[in-house]
Coordinates of C-alpha atoms in Angstrom, one line a residue:
M1 CA 24.7 -18.7 3.8
S2 CA 28.4 -18.2 2.7
R3 CA 31.0 -16.2 4.6
Q4 CA 31.2 -13.9 1.5
S5 CA 27.5 -13.0 1.8
Q6 CA 27.9 -12.5 5.6
A7 CA 30.8 -10.1 5.1
L8 CA 28.9 -8.1 2.4
L9 CA 25.9 -7.9 4.7
V10 CA 28.1 -6.6 7.6
M11 CA 29.6 -4.1 5.2
L12 CA 26.2 -2.9 4.1
I13 CA 25.1 -2.4 7.8
L14 CA 28.1 -0.3 8.4
I15 CA 27.4 1.7 5.3
A16 CA 23.9 2.3 6.4
A17 CA 24.9 3.4 9.9
A18 CA 27.3 6.0 8.3
L19 CA 24.5 7.2 6.0
R20 CA 22.0 7.5 8.6
T21 CA 24.0 9.0 11.7
N22 CA 24.2 12.4 10.2
G23 CA 20.4 12.9 9.9
M24 CA 19.9 11.6 13.4
L25 CA 22.2 14.1 15.0
F26 CA 21.4 17.2 12.8
N27 CA 18.0 17.2 11.4
T28 CA 15.5 19.2 13.3
F29 CA 12.0 18.1 14.5
H30 CA 9.1 18.1 12.3
S31 CA 6.0 19.2 14.2
D32 CA 4.8 15.5 14.7
E33 CA 8.3 14.6 16.0
A34 CA 8.2 17.5 18.4
L35 CA 4.7 16.3 19.6
F36 CA 5.7 12.7 20.0
S37 CA 8.9 13.6 21.7
S38 CA 7.0 15.9 24.1
W39 CA 4.9 13.0 25.1
S40 CA 7.9 10.9 25.8
R41 CA 9.5 13.5 27.9
L42 CA 6.4 13.7 30.1
I43 CA 6.7 9.9 30.5
A44 CA 10.5 10.2 31.2
V45 CA 10.2 12.7 34.1
L46 CA 7.1 10.9 35.4
R47 CA 4.9 14.1 35.0
D48 CA 2.3 12.2 33.1
P49 CA 3.5 8.5 32.7
L50 CA 0.1 7.4 31.4
L51 CA -0.3 10.5 29.2
Q52 CA -3.8 11.0 30.9
D53 CA -3.7 14.7 30.3
Q54 CA -2.8 14.4 26.5
L55 CA -5.1 14.0 23.6
I56 CA -3.3 10.8 22.2
D57 CA -4.2 9.3 18.8
K58 CA -1.3 6.9 18.5
P59 CA -0.4 3.7 20.3
P60 CA 2.4 4.4 22.8
L61 CA 5.2 1.9 22.2
L62 CA 7.6 4.4 20.7
F63 CA 7.0 7.0 23.3
Y64 CA 7.9 4.6 26.1
L65 CA 11.1 3.5 24.3
Q66 CA 12.1 7.2 23.8
A67 CA 11.4 7.8 27.4
L68 CA 14.1 5.2 28.1
F69 CA 16.8 7.2 26.4
Y70 CA 16.0 10.7 27.8
P71 CA 17.4 9.8 31.2
L72 CA 20.5 8.4 29.6
M73 CA 21.2 11.0 27.0
G74 CA 19.6 14.2 28.4
P75 CA 17.0 16.4 26.7
V76 CA 18.6 16.4 23.2
M77 CA 16.7 15.7 20.0
W78 CA 18.7 12.7 19.0
A79 CA 17.7 10.9 22.2
A80 CA 14.1 10.6 20.8
R81 CA 15.6 9.4 17.5
L82 CA 17.7 6.5 19.0
P83 CA 15.0 3.9 18.9
N84 CA 14.4 4.3 15.2
Y85 CA 17.9 4.7 14.5
I86 CA 18.6 1.2 16.1
A87 CA 15.4 -0.1 14.4
S88 CA 16.5 1.1 11.0
L89 CA 19.8 -0.7 11.2
L90 CA 18.2 -3.9 12.5
L91 CA 15.8 -3.7 9.6
I92 CA 18.6 -4.4 7.2
P93 CA 19.7 -7.8 8.4
L94 CA 16.1 -8.7 9.1
T95 CA 15.2 -7.9 5.4
A96 CA 18.2 -10.1 4.4
V97 CA 17.1 -12.8 6.6
L98 CA 13.6 -12.7 5.3
A99 CA 14.9 -12.9 1.8
W100 CA 17.0 -15.9 2.7
R101 CA 14.2 -17.8 4.5
M102 CA 11.8 -17.2 1.6
Y103 CA 14.2 -18.1 -1.4
R104 CA 17.3 -19.5 -0.1
D105 CA 19.2 -17.3 -2.5
E106 CA 22.1 -15.2 -1.4
S107 CA 21.8 -12.9 -4.4
T108 CA 18.4 -12.0 -3.6
M109 CA 19.3 -11.6 0.1
I110 CA 22.1 -9.0 -0.6
L111 CA 20.2 -7.2 -3.4
A112 CA 17.2 -6.7 -1.0
A113 CA 19.6 -5.5 1.7
G114 CA 21.4 -3.1 -0.7
F115 CA 18.2 -1.6 -2.0
L116 CA 17.3 -0.7 1.6
V117 CA 20.6 0.7 2.5
F118 CA 20.8 3.2 -0.4
S119 CA 17.2 4.1 -0.7
P120 CA 17.1 7.9 0.0
L121 CA 13.8 7.8 1.6
A122 CA 15.1 5.2 4.1
I123 CA 18.2 7.1 4.8
Q124 CA 16.4 10.3 5.6
Y125 CA 13.6 8.8 7.7
S126 CA 15.9 6.4 9.6
G127 CA 17.1 8.9 12.0
S128 CA 13.7 10.5 12.7
A129 CA 11.4 10.5 15.7
F130 CA 8.3 9.3 13.6
I131 CA 6.6 6.1 14.4
D132 CA 6.9 4.4 11.0
P133 CA 10.5 3.2 11.2
L134 CA 9.9 1.2 14.5
M135 CA 6.6 -0.2 13.0
T136 CA 8.4 -1.3 9.8
C137 CA 11.1 -3.1 11.7
L138 CA 8.6 -5.0 13.9
I139 CA 6.6 -5.9 10.8
V140 CA 9.5 -7.4 9.0
A141 CA 10.6 -9.1 12.2
T142 CA 7.1 -10.6 12.3
L143 CA 7.4 -11.9 8.8
V144 CA 10.8 -13.4 9.4
M145 CA 9.4 -15.6 12.3
V146 CA 6.3 -16.4 10.1
V147 CA 8.6 -17.8 7.2
S148 CA 10.8 -19.4 9.6
C149 CA 8.1 -22.0 10.2
R150 CA 8.6 -23.4 6.7
P151 CA 7.4 -26.7 5.3
P152 CA 9.8 -29.4 4.4
T153 CA 11.7 -29.4 1.2
R154 CA 13.6 -31.9 -0.9
S155 CA 16.8 -31.0 0.8
H156 CA 15.2 -31.2 4.3
S157 CA 12.8 -34.1 4.0
R158 CA 12.2 -34.3 7.8
K159 CA 9.6 -32.0 9.2
E160 CA 10.7 -29.2 11.4
P161 CA 10.2 -30.1 15.0
R162 CA 6.8 -29.1 16.0
A163 CA 7.9 -27.4 19.3
R164 CA 10.4 -25.1 17.2
K165 CA 7.7 -24.1 14.8
G166 CA 5.3 -23.4 17.8
R167 CA 7.9 -21.0 19.4
R168 CA 8.5 -19.2 16.2
A169 CA 4.8 -18.7 15.7
L170 CA 4.6 -17.5 19.2
V171 CA 7.2 -15.0 18.7
A172 CA 5.7 -13.9 15.4
G173 CA 2.4 -13.1 17.5
V174 CA 4.4 -11.1 20.0
L175 CA 6.1 -9.2 17.3
F176 CA 2.9 -8.2 15.5
G177 CA 1.3 -7.4 18.8
L178 CA 4.1 -4.9 19.5
A179 CA 3.9 -3.6 15.8
V180 CA 0.0 -2.9 16.5
A181 CA 1.2 -1.2 19.8
S182 CA 3.4 1.2 17.9
K183 CA 1.0 2.2 15.2
Y184 CA -2.4 0.8 14.1
Q185 CA -1.4 0.9 10.5
A186 CA 0.3 -2.4 11.3
W187 CA -3.1 -4.1 10.7
L188 CA -2.7 -3.3 7.0
F189 CA 0.1 -6.0 6.9
A190 CA -2.1 -8.7 8.5
P191 CA -3.1 -10.1 4.9
L192 CA 0.6 -10.6 4.2
V193 CA 1.2 -12.2 7.5
F194 CA -1.8 -14.7 6.9
G195 CA -0.7 -15.1 3.2
L196 CA 2.8 -16.3 4.2
A197 CA 1.6 -18.3 7.0
H198 CA -0.7 -20.2 4.5
A199 CA 2.2 -20.6 2.1
N200 CA 4.3 -22.1 4.8
E201 CA 1.4 -24.5 5.7
W202 CA 0.6 -23.4 9.2
R203 CA -1.7 -25.7 11.0
K204 CA -4.1 -25.0 14.0
G205 CA -1.2 -25.5 16.4
E206 CA 0.9 -22.6 15.0
W207 CA -2.2 -20.3 14.7
F208 CA -2.9 -21.1 18.4
R209 CA 0.6 -20.2 19.3
W210 CA 0.4 -17.1 17.2
L211 CA -2.7 -15.9 19.1
T212 CA -1.1 -16.9 22.3
G213 CA 1.7 -14.4 21.6
F214 CA -0.5 -11.7 20.0
L215 CA -3.3 -11.4 22.4
P216 CA -1.2 -10.5 25.5
M217 CA 0.5 -7.7 23.7
F218 CA -2.7 -6.3 22.3
G219 CA -4.3 -6.8 25.7
L220 CA -1.7 -4.6 27.3
L221 CA -2.4 -1.9 24.7
L222 CA -6.0 -2.0 25.6
A223 CA -5.3 -2.1 29.3
W224 CA -3.1 1.1 28.9
E225 CA -5.9 2.8 27.0
L226 CA -8.6 1.9 29.5
G227 CA -6.2 2.9 32.4
R228 CA -5.7 6.3 30.9
G229 CA -9.2 7.5 30.8
G230 CA -11.7 4.5 31.3
Q231 CA -12.4 4.2 27.6
F232 CA -11.0 3.1 24.3
S233 CA -10.5 6.3 22.2
L234 CA -7.3 5.9 20.4
L235 CA -8.6 4.6 17.2
E236 CA -11.4 7.1 17.2
N237 CA -9.0 10.0 17.9
Q238 CA -6.8 8.9 15.1
L239 CA -9.9 8.7 12.7
Q240 CA -10.8 12.2 13.8
S241 CA -7.3 13.5 13.1
Y242 CA -7.5 12.4 9.5
G243 CA -11.0 13.9 9.3
G244 CA -12.6 10.6 9.0
V245 CA -11.9 7.7 6.7
R246 CA -13.9 7.6 3.4
L247 CA -13.4 6.6 -0.2
A248 CA -11.8 9.3 -2.3
W249 CA -14.2 11.1 -4.5
S250 CA -13.9 10.7 -8.3
W251 CA -12.4 14.2 -8.8
E252 CA -9.8 13.4 -6.2
L253 CA -8.5 10.3 -7.9
W254 CA -6.2 11.8 -10.4
P255 CA -4.6 14.6 -8.1
R256 CA -4.1 11.9 -5.5
L257 CA -2.4 9.5 -8.1
E258 CA -0.2 12.4 -9.0
A259 CA 0.7 13.1 -5.5
W260 CA 1.3 9.4 -4.4
A261 CA 3.6 8.9 -7.5
G262 CA 5.6 11.9 -6.5
Q263 CA 6.0 10.4 -3.0
W264 CA 7.0 7.1 -4.3
T265 CA 9.7 8.5 -6.4
H266 CA 11.8 9.2 -3.2
V267 CA 12.2 5.4 -2.9
L268 CA 14.9 5.6 -5.6
E269 CA 15.2 9.4 -6.3
S270 CA 16.6 8.7 -9.8
P271 CA 14.6 9.0 -13.0
V272 CA 17.0 6.8 -14.9
L273 CA 16.5 3.8 -12.6
E274 CA 12.7 4.5 -12.6
F275 CA 12.7 4.4 -16.4
L276 CA 14.8 1.2 -16.6
L277 CA 12.5 -0.6 -14.1
L278 CA 9.4 0.3 -16.0
L279 CA 11.1 -0.9 -19.1
A280 CA 11.9 -4.2 -17.7
L281 CA 8.4 -4.6 -16.0
P282 CA 6.7 -6.6 -18.8
P283 CA 9.2 -9.5 -18.8
F284 CA 9.2 -9.7 -15.1
I285 CA 5.3 -10.0 -15.0
A286 CA 5.4 -12.4 -17.8
L287 CA 7.8 -14.7 -15.9
L288 CA 5.7 -14.5 -12.8
I289 CA 2.6 -15.6 -14.7
E290 CA 4.5 -18.3 -16.6
Q291 CA 6.3 -20.1 -13.7
H292 CA 4.5 -22.0 -11.1
D293 CA 7.1 -23.0 -8.5
R294 CA 7.3 -21.9 -4.9
P295 CA 9.6 -18.8 -5.4
A296 CA 7.2 -17.6 -8.3
A297 CA 4.2 -18.0 -5.8
L298 CA 6.0 -16.0 -3.2
D299 CA 6.9 -13.3 -5.8
R300 CA 3.2 -13.1 -6.9
L301 CA 2.1 -12.7 -3.2
L302 CA 4.6 -9.8 -2.7
V303 CA 3.8 -8.1 -5.8
L304 CA 0.0 -8.3 -5.3
F305 CA 0.6 -6.9 -1.7
V306 CA 2.6 -4.0 -2.8
F307 CA 0.0 -3.2 -5.5
A308 CA -2.8 -3.6 -2.9
Y309 CA -0.9 -1.3 -0.5
F310 CA -0.7 1.4 -3.1
L311 CA -4.4 1.0 -4.1
V312 CA -5.6 1.4 -0.5
H313 CA -3.7 4.6 0.1
W314 CA -4.8 5.8 -3.4
F315 CA -8.6 5.1 -3.1
I316 CA -8.8 5.7 0.8
A317 CA -8.9 9.5 1.3
V318 CA -5.9 9.4 3.9
P319 CA -3.3 12.2 3.8
V320 CA -0.7 11.9 1.1
W321 CA 2.3 11.6 3.4
D322 CA 5.7 10.4 2.3
R323 CA 6.2 8.4 5.6
Y324 CA 3.4 6.2 4.6
V325 CA 5.8 4.7 1.9
L326 CA 8.3 3.8 4.4
P327 CA 6.7 0.5 5.7
I328 CA 6.5 -0.9 2.3
L329 CA 10.2 -0.3 1.5
P330 CA 11.6 -3.7 2.7
L331 CA 9.0 -5.5 0.6
L332 CA 9.8 -3.2 -2.3
G333 CA 13.4 -4.3 -1.8
L334 CA 12.5 -8.1 -2.0
V335 CA 10.4 -7.3 -5.1
M336 CA 13.2 -5.2 -6.8
A337 CA 15.8 -8.0 -5.9
R338 CA 13.7 -10.6 -7.5
F339 CA 12.9 -8.3 -10.4
V340 CA 16.6 -7.8 -11.2
W341 CA 17.5 -11.4 -10.8
R342 CA 14.8 -12.6 -13.0
V343 CA 15.1 -10.2 -15.7
A344 CA 18.9 -10.7 -15.8
S345 CA 18.3 -14.6 -15.9
Y346 CA 15.8 -13.9 -18.7
V347 CA 18.1 -11.7 -20.7
R348 CA 21.4 -13.4 -20.3
P349 CA 20.7 -16.6 -22.5
T350 CA 19.7 -14.4 -25.5
V351 CA 22.5 -11.8 -25.0
S352 CA 25.1 -14.5 -24.5
E353 CA 24.6 -15.9 -28.1
Y354 CA 26.2 -12.6 -29.2
I355 CA 28.3 -11.3 -26.3
E356 CA 29.7 -13.1 -23.4
L357 CA 28.5 -11.3 -20.3
P358 CA 29.5 -12.2 -16.7
L359 CA 26.0 -12.1 -15.2
G360 CA 26.4 -14.7 -12.5
S361 CA 25.0 -14.4 -9.2
K362 CA 28.4 -13.3 -7.7
H363 CA 28.7 -10.5 -10.2
L364 CA 25.2 -9.2 -9.7
V365 CA 25.7 -9.0 -6.0
I366 CA 28.5 -6.6 -6.4
L367 CA 27.3 -4.9 -9.6
I368 CA 23.9 -3.9 -8.6
P369 CA 24.7 -2.0 -5.4
L370 CA 27.3 -0.2 -7.4
I371 CA 24.8 0.8 -10.1
L372 CA 22.4 2.0 -7.3
I373 CA 25.2 4.1 -5.9
F374 CA 26.0 5.6 -9.3
F375 CA 22.4 6.6 -10.4
Q376 CA 21.3 7.5 -6.8
A377 CA 24.3 9.5 -5.8
A378 CA 22.6 12.9 -5.8
G379 CA 19.6 11.6 -4.0
I380 CA 21.8 9.7 -1.4
V381 CA 23.8 13.0 -0.6
D382 CA 20.6 14.9 -0.4
A383 CA 19.2 12.4 2.0
Y384 CA 22.3 12.3 4.0
N385 CA 22.3 16.0 4.5
G386 CA 18.5 16.1 5.2
N387 CA 17.6 18.2 2.2
L388 CA 15.0 16.1 0.4
P389 CA 11.5 17.6 0.8
L390 CA 10.3 14.9 3.3
G391 CA 8.9 15.0 6.7
A392 CA 12.2 14.3 8.3
R393 CA 14.7 17.1 7.0
R394 CA 17.2 19.6 8.1
A395 CA 14.9 22.6 8.6
A396 CA 11.7 20.8 9.5
D397 CA 11.2 22.9 12.6
H398 CA 11.5 26.2 10.6
G399 CA 14.0 27.4 13.2
A400 CA 11.9 26.6 16.4
A401 CA 15.0 25.3 18.2
E402 CA 16.8 28.6 17.5
I403 CA 13.8 30.8 18.7
S404 CA 13.5 28.8 21.9
E405 CA 17.2 29.5 22.7
A406 CA 16.3 33.2 22.6
L407 CA 13.6 32.5 25.2
K408 CA 15.6 30.3 27.6
D409 CA 16.2 33.1 30.1
A410 CA 12.6 34.4 29.9
P411 CA 11.1 35.0 33.3
Y412 CA 7.9 33.2 34.7
G413 CA 4.8 34.7 33.1
T414 CA 6.2 35.2 29.8
V415 CA 3.7 34.6 27.1
L416 CA 4.4 33.7 23.5
Y417 CA 1.7 34.2 20.9
D418 CA 1.6 31.6 18.1
H419 CA -0.6 30.4 15.3
W420 CA 1.7 28.2 13.2
Y421 CA 4.1 26.3 15.3
S422 CA 2.3 25.2 18.6
W423 CA 3.4 21.5 18.6
Q424 CA 7.0 22.7 18.2
W425 CA 7.0 24.7 21.4
R426 CA 5.6 21.6 23.4
Y427 CA 9.0 20.2 23.0
H428 CA 11.4 23.1 22.9
L429 CA 9.8 25.1 25.8
F430 CA 9.3 22.0 27.8
D431 CA 11.4 23.1 30.8
M432 CA 11.0 26.8 30.4
K433 CA 8.7 29.4 32.1
V434 CA 6.9 30.5 28.9
F435 CA 3.3 30.1 28.4
V436 CA 2.2 29.6 24.7
S437 CA -1.0 31.1 23.7
W438 CA -2.4 30.1 20.3
F439 CA -4.5 32.6 18.5
P440 CA -6.8 31.7 15.8
D441 CA -6.7 34.9 13.8
P442 CA -5.3 38.3 14.0
A443 CA -8.4 39.8 15.6
A444 CA -8.3 37.3 18.4
L445 CA -4.4 38.2 19.1
V446 CA -5.3 41.9 19.2
E447 CA -8.2 41.4 21.6
D448 CA -6.1 39.3 23.9
L449 CA -3.4 41.9 23.9
Q450 CA -5.8 44.7 24.8
V451 CA -7.2 42.8 27.6
F452 CA -4.1 41.3 29.2
G453 CA -1.2 43.2 27.7
A454 CA -0.9 46.1 30.3
D455 CA 0.6 43.8 32.9
K456 CA 4.3 43.6 33.5
H457 CA 4.8 40.2 31.9
P458 CA 6.8 40.1 28.7
R459 CA 4.8 39.1 25.6
Y460 CA 6.1 37.8 22.3
V461 CA 4.7 36.8 19.0
V462 CA 6.4 34.4 16.5
L463 CA 5.5 34.9 13.0
P464 CA 6.7 33.2 9.7
D465 CA 9.1 35.1 7.6
S466 CA 6.8 35.3 4.7
A467 CA 3.7 37.0 3.3
A468 CA 1.5 34.9 5.6
A469 CA 2.4 37.2 8.5
R470 CA 1.1 40.4 6.8
P471 CA -2.4 40.3 8.2
V472 CA -1.0 40.1 11.7
F473 CA 1.2 43.0 11.1
R474 CA -1.6 45.0 9.9
A475 CA -4.0 44.1 12.8
L476 CA -1.3 45.0 15.5
N477 CA -0.4 48.3 13.8
D478 CA -4.0 49.3 13.5
A479 CA -4.3 48.6 17.2
Q480 CA -1.2 50.7 17.9
F481 CA 0.9 47.8 19.1
D482 CA 4.7 47.9 18.2
L483 CA 6.8 45.0 17.5
Q484 CA 10.6 44.7 18.2
R485 CA 12.5 42.0 16.4
I486 CA 14.3 39.8 18.9
A487 CA 15.5 36.8 16.9
Q488 CA 15.2 35.5 13.4
A489 CA 15.7 31.8 12.2
A490 CA 16.7 31.2 8.6
G491 CA 14.6 28.9 6.5
Q492 CA 15.8 26.5 3.9
G493 CA 14.9 26.4 0.1
D494 CA 11.1 27.2 -0.2
E495 CA 10.5 26.8 3.6
P496 CA 10.3 30.1 5.5
G497 CA 11.9 30.5 8.8
M498 CA 10.3 32.2 11.8
V499 CA 10.9 35.6 13.5
L500 CA 10.4 36.4 17.2
Y501 CA 8.9 39.8 18.1
Q502 CA 8.4 41.4 21.4
V503 CA 5.0 43.2 21.7
Q504 CA 5.3 46.8 23.2

């Protein structure tokens, strides 16, 4: 790897840090982020270090990493985001190293890293407290270790020392075990791990070392789960939170295809680039079919895996969430880098007969990131400011942080009635003396107030600043309860804020 490529890679990492810091500091918590962070705070203060009193449906690695930062940074939202922020920055050199180890091509390496740096989806999610950024980093680190156990080439005729390959296979097993301990969706990448291992001619020794690294990590996860409640329930809880796992019904396929297509557009956030890629797709596929060397075989493996990943999420009736696209981004970056390089190499001889174009590797390394910045400028700015309609965004909490400030001096025994935002209060009211009472419908709220509302404890209700709150207003008015507006949080775009009322 040349010094020029190393310098470009360092520059890309610095740019990535600048693009991701704003979201880490100023985006607010999505309800899932608030829930995960409340679990990590319970661990940090040793109130429930094994989360035995919580209904957990996710492996705990991220929560324990977040718990390490809370004593250092204090109860601030960005403390829960630091593990993912660090992982998102590590992901860029890891993707570059993966590209280098697979193809030994500096252009592919820089192009893949540049794609990841400027992807609006990656920018907005990297500073979040979701689990997916950490899992993505661990998966790519696993793949780096797998492809590092490479077979001999013409330039390296001697076989790699067996002990070194064994150590790398061992580390690959540990990293994959940690990925599974962060999120069970890491298992979706097992076929790619096995495919790359086969392509790199792993033998029984490497597989034994891989299992030697993986099994202790997976065993720790099972031991933690068993220590919590004496049974293995994480996977069952996760399936229940999805409403079960099944094949999509036939009438769901087209709406799901449209919905997933909309989520994948956030990868580039540029209709012009998407059109150009579709236009150049046929020659790229033709070259993959025609060529039979090792790089082409690796290209086919990556393309097939990305396509299979999309099909699984399309045909299996899992929720259509944008964060499920995030783990595939580094692989998309590799495919896009190979895509651009192959198409440019294919077009250049024909075009050069008429016009002399400087389409060498050094020019592409500089030109492609500039093109990405030009066509993605609006999306990059929106992602930097947290304004894309993604799970991690500027107004994701609908104003819960502002409303909690209005309740910070509330006396012990204060009751907050809520229907829409309960997970937010688990984080924002963590150290406060407010009891949150969830009501399923307006009639249940009225009944509770009629039974318990005569005591001296203050009672509040939080409602969305939208038409969804009208049935609650009508029910309380009919029951002769008055509402005094205490605080209002502004929404953003089509997202309504919330309003805090005191019930009198």
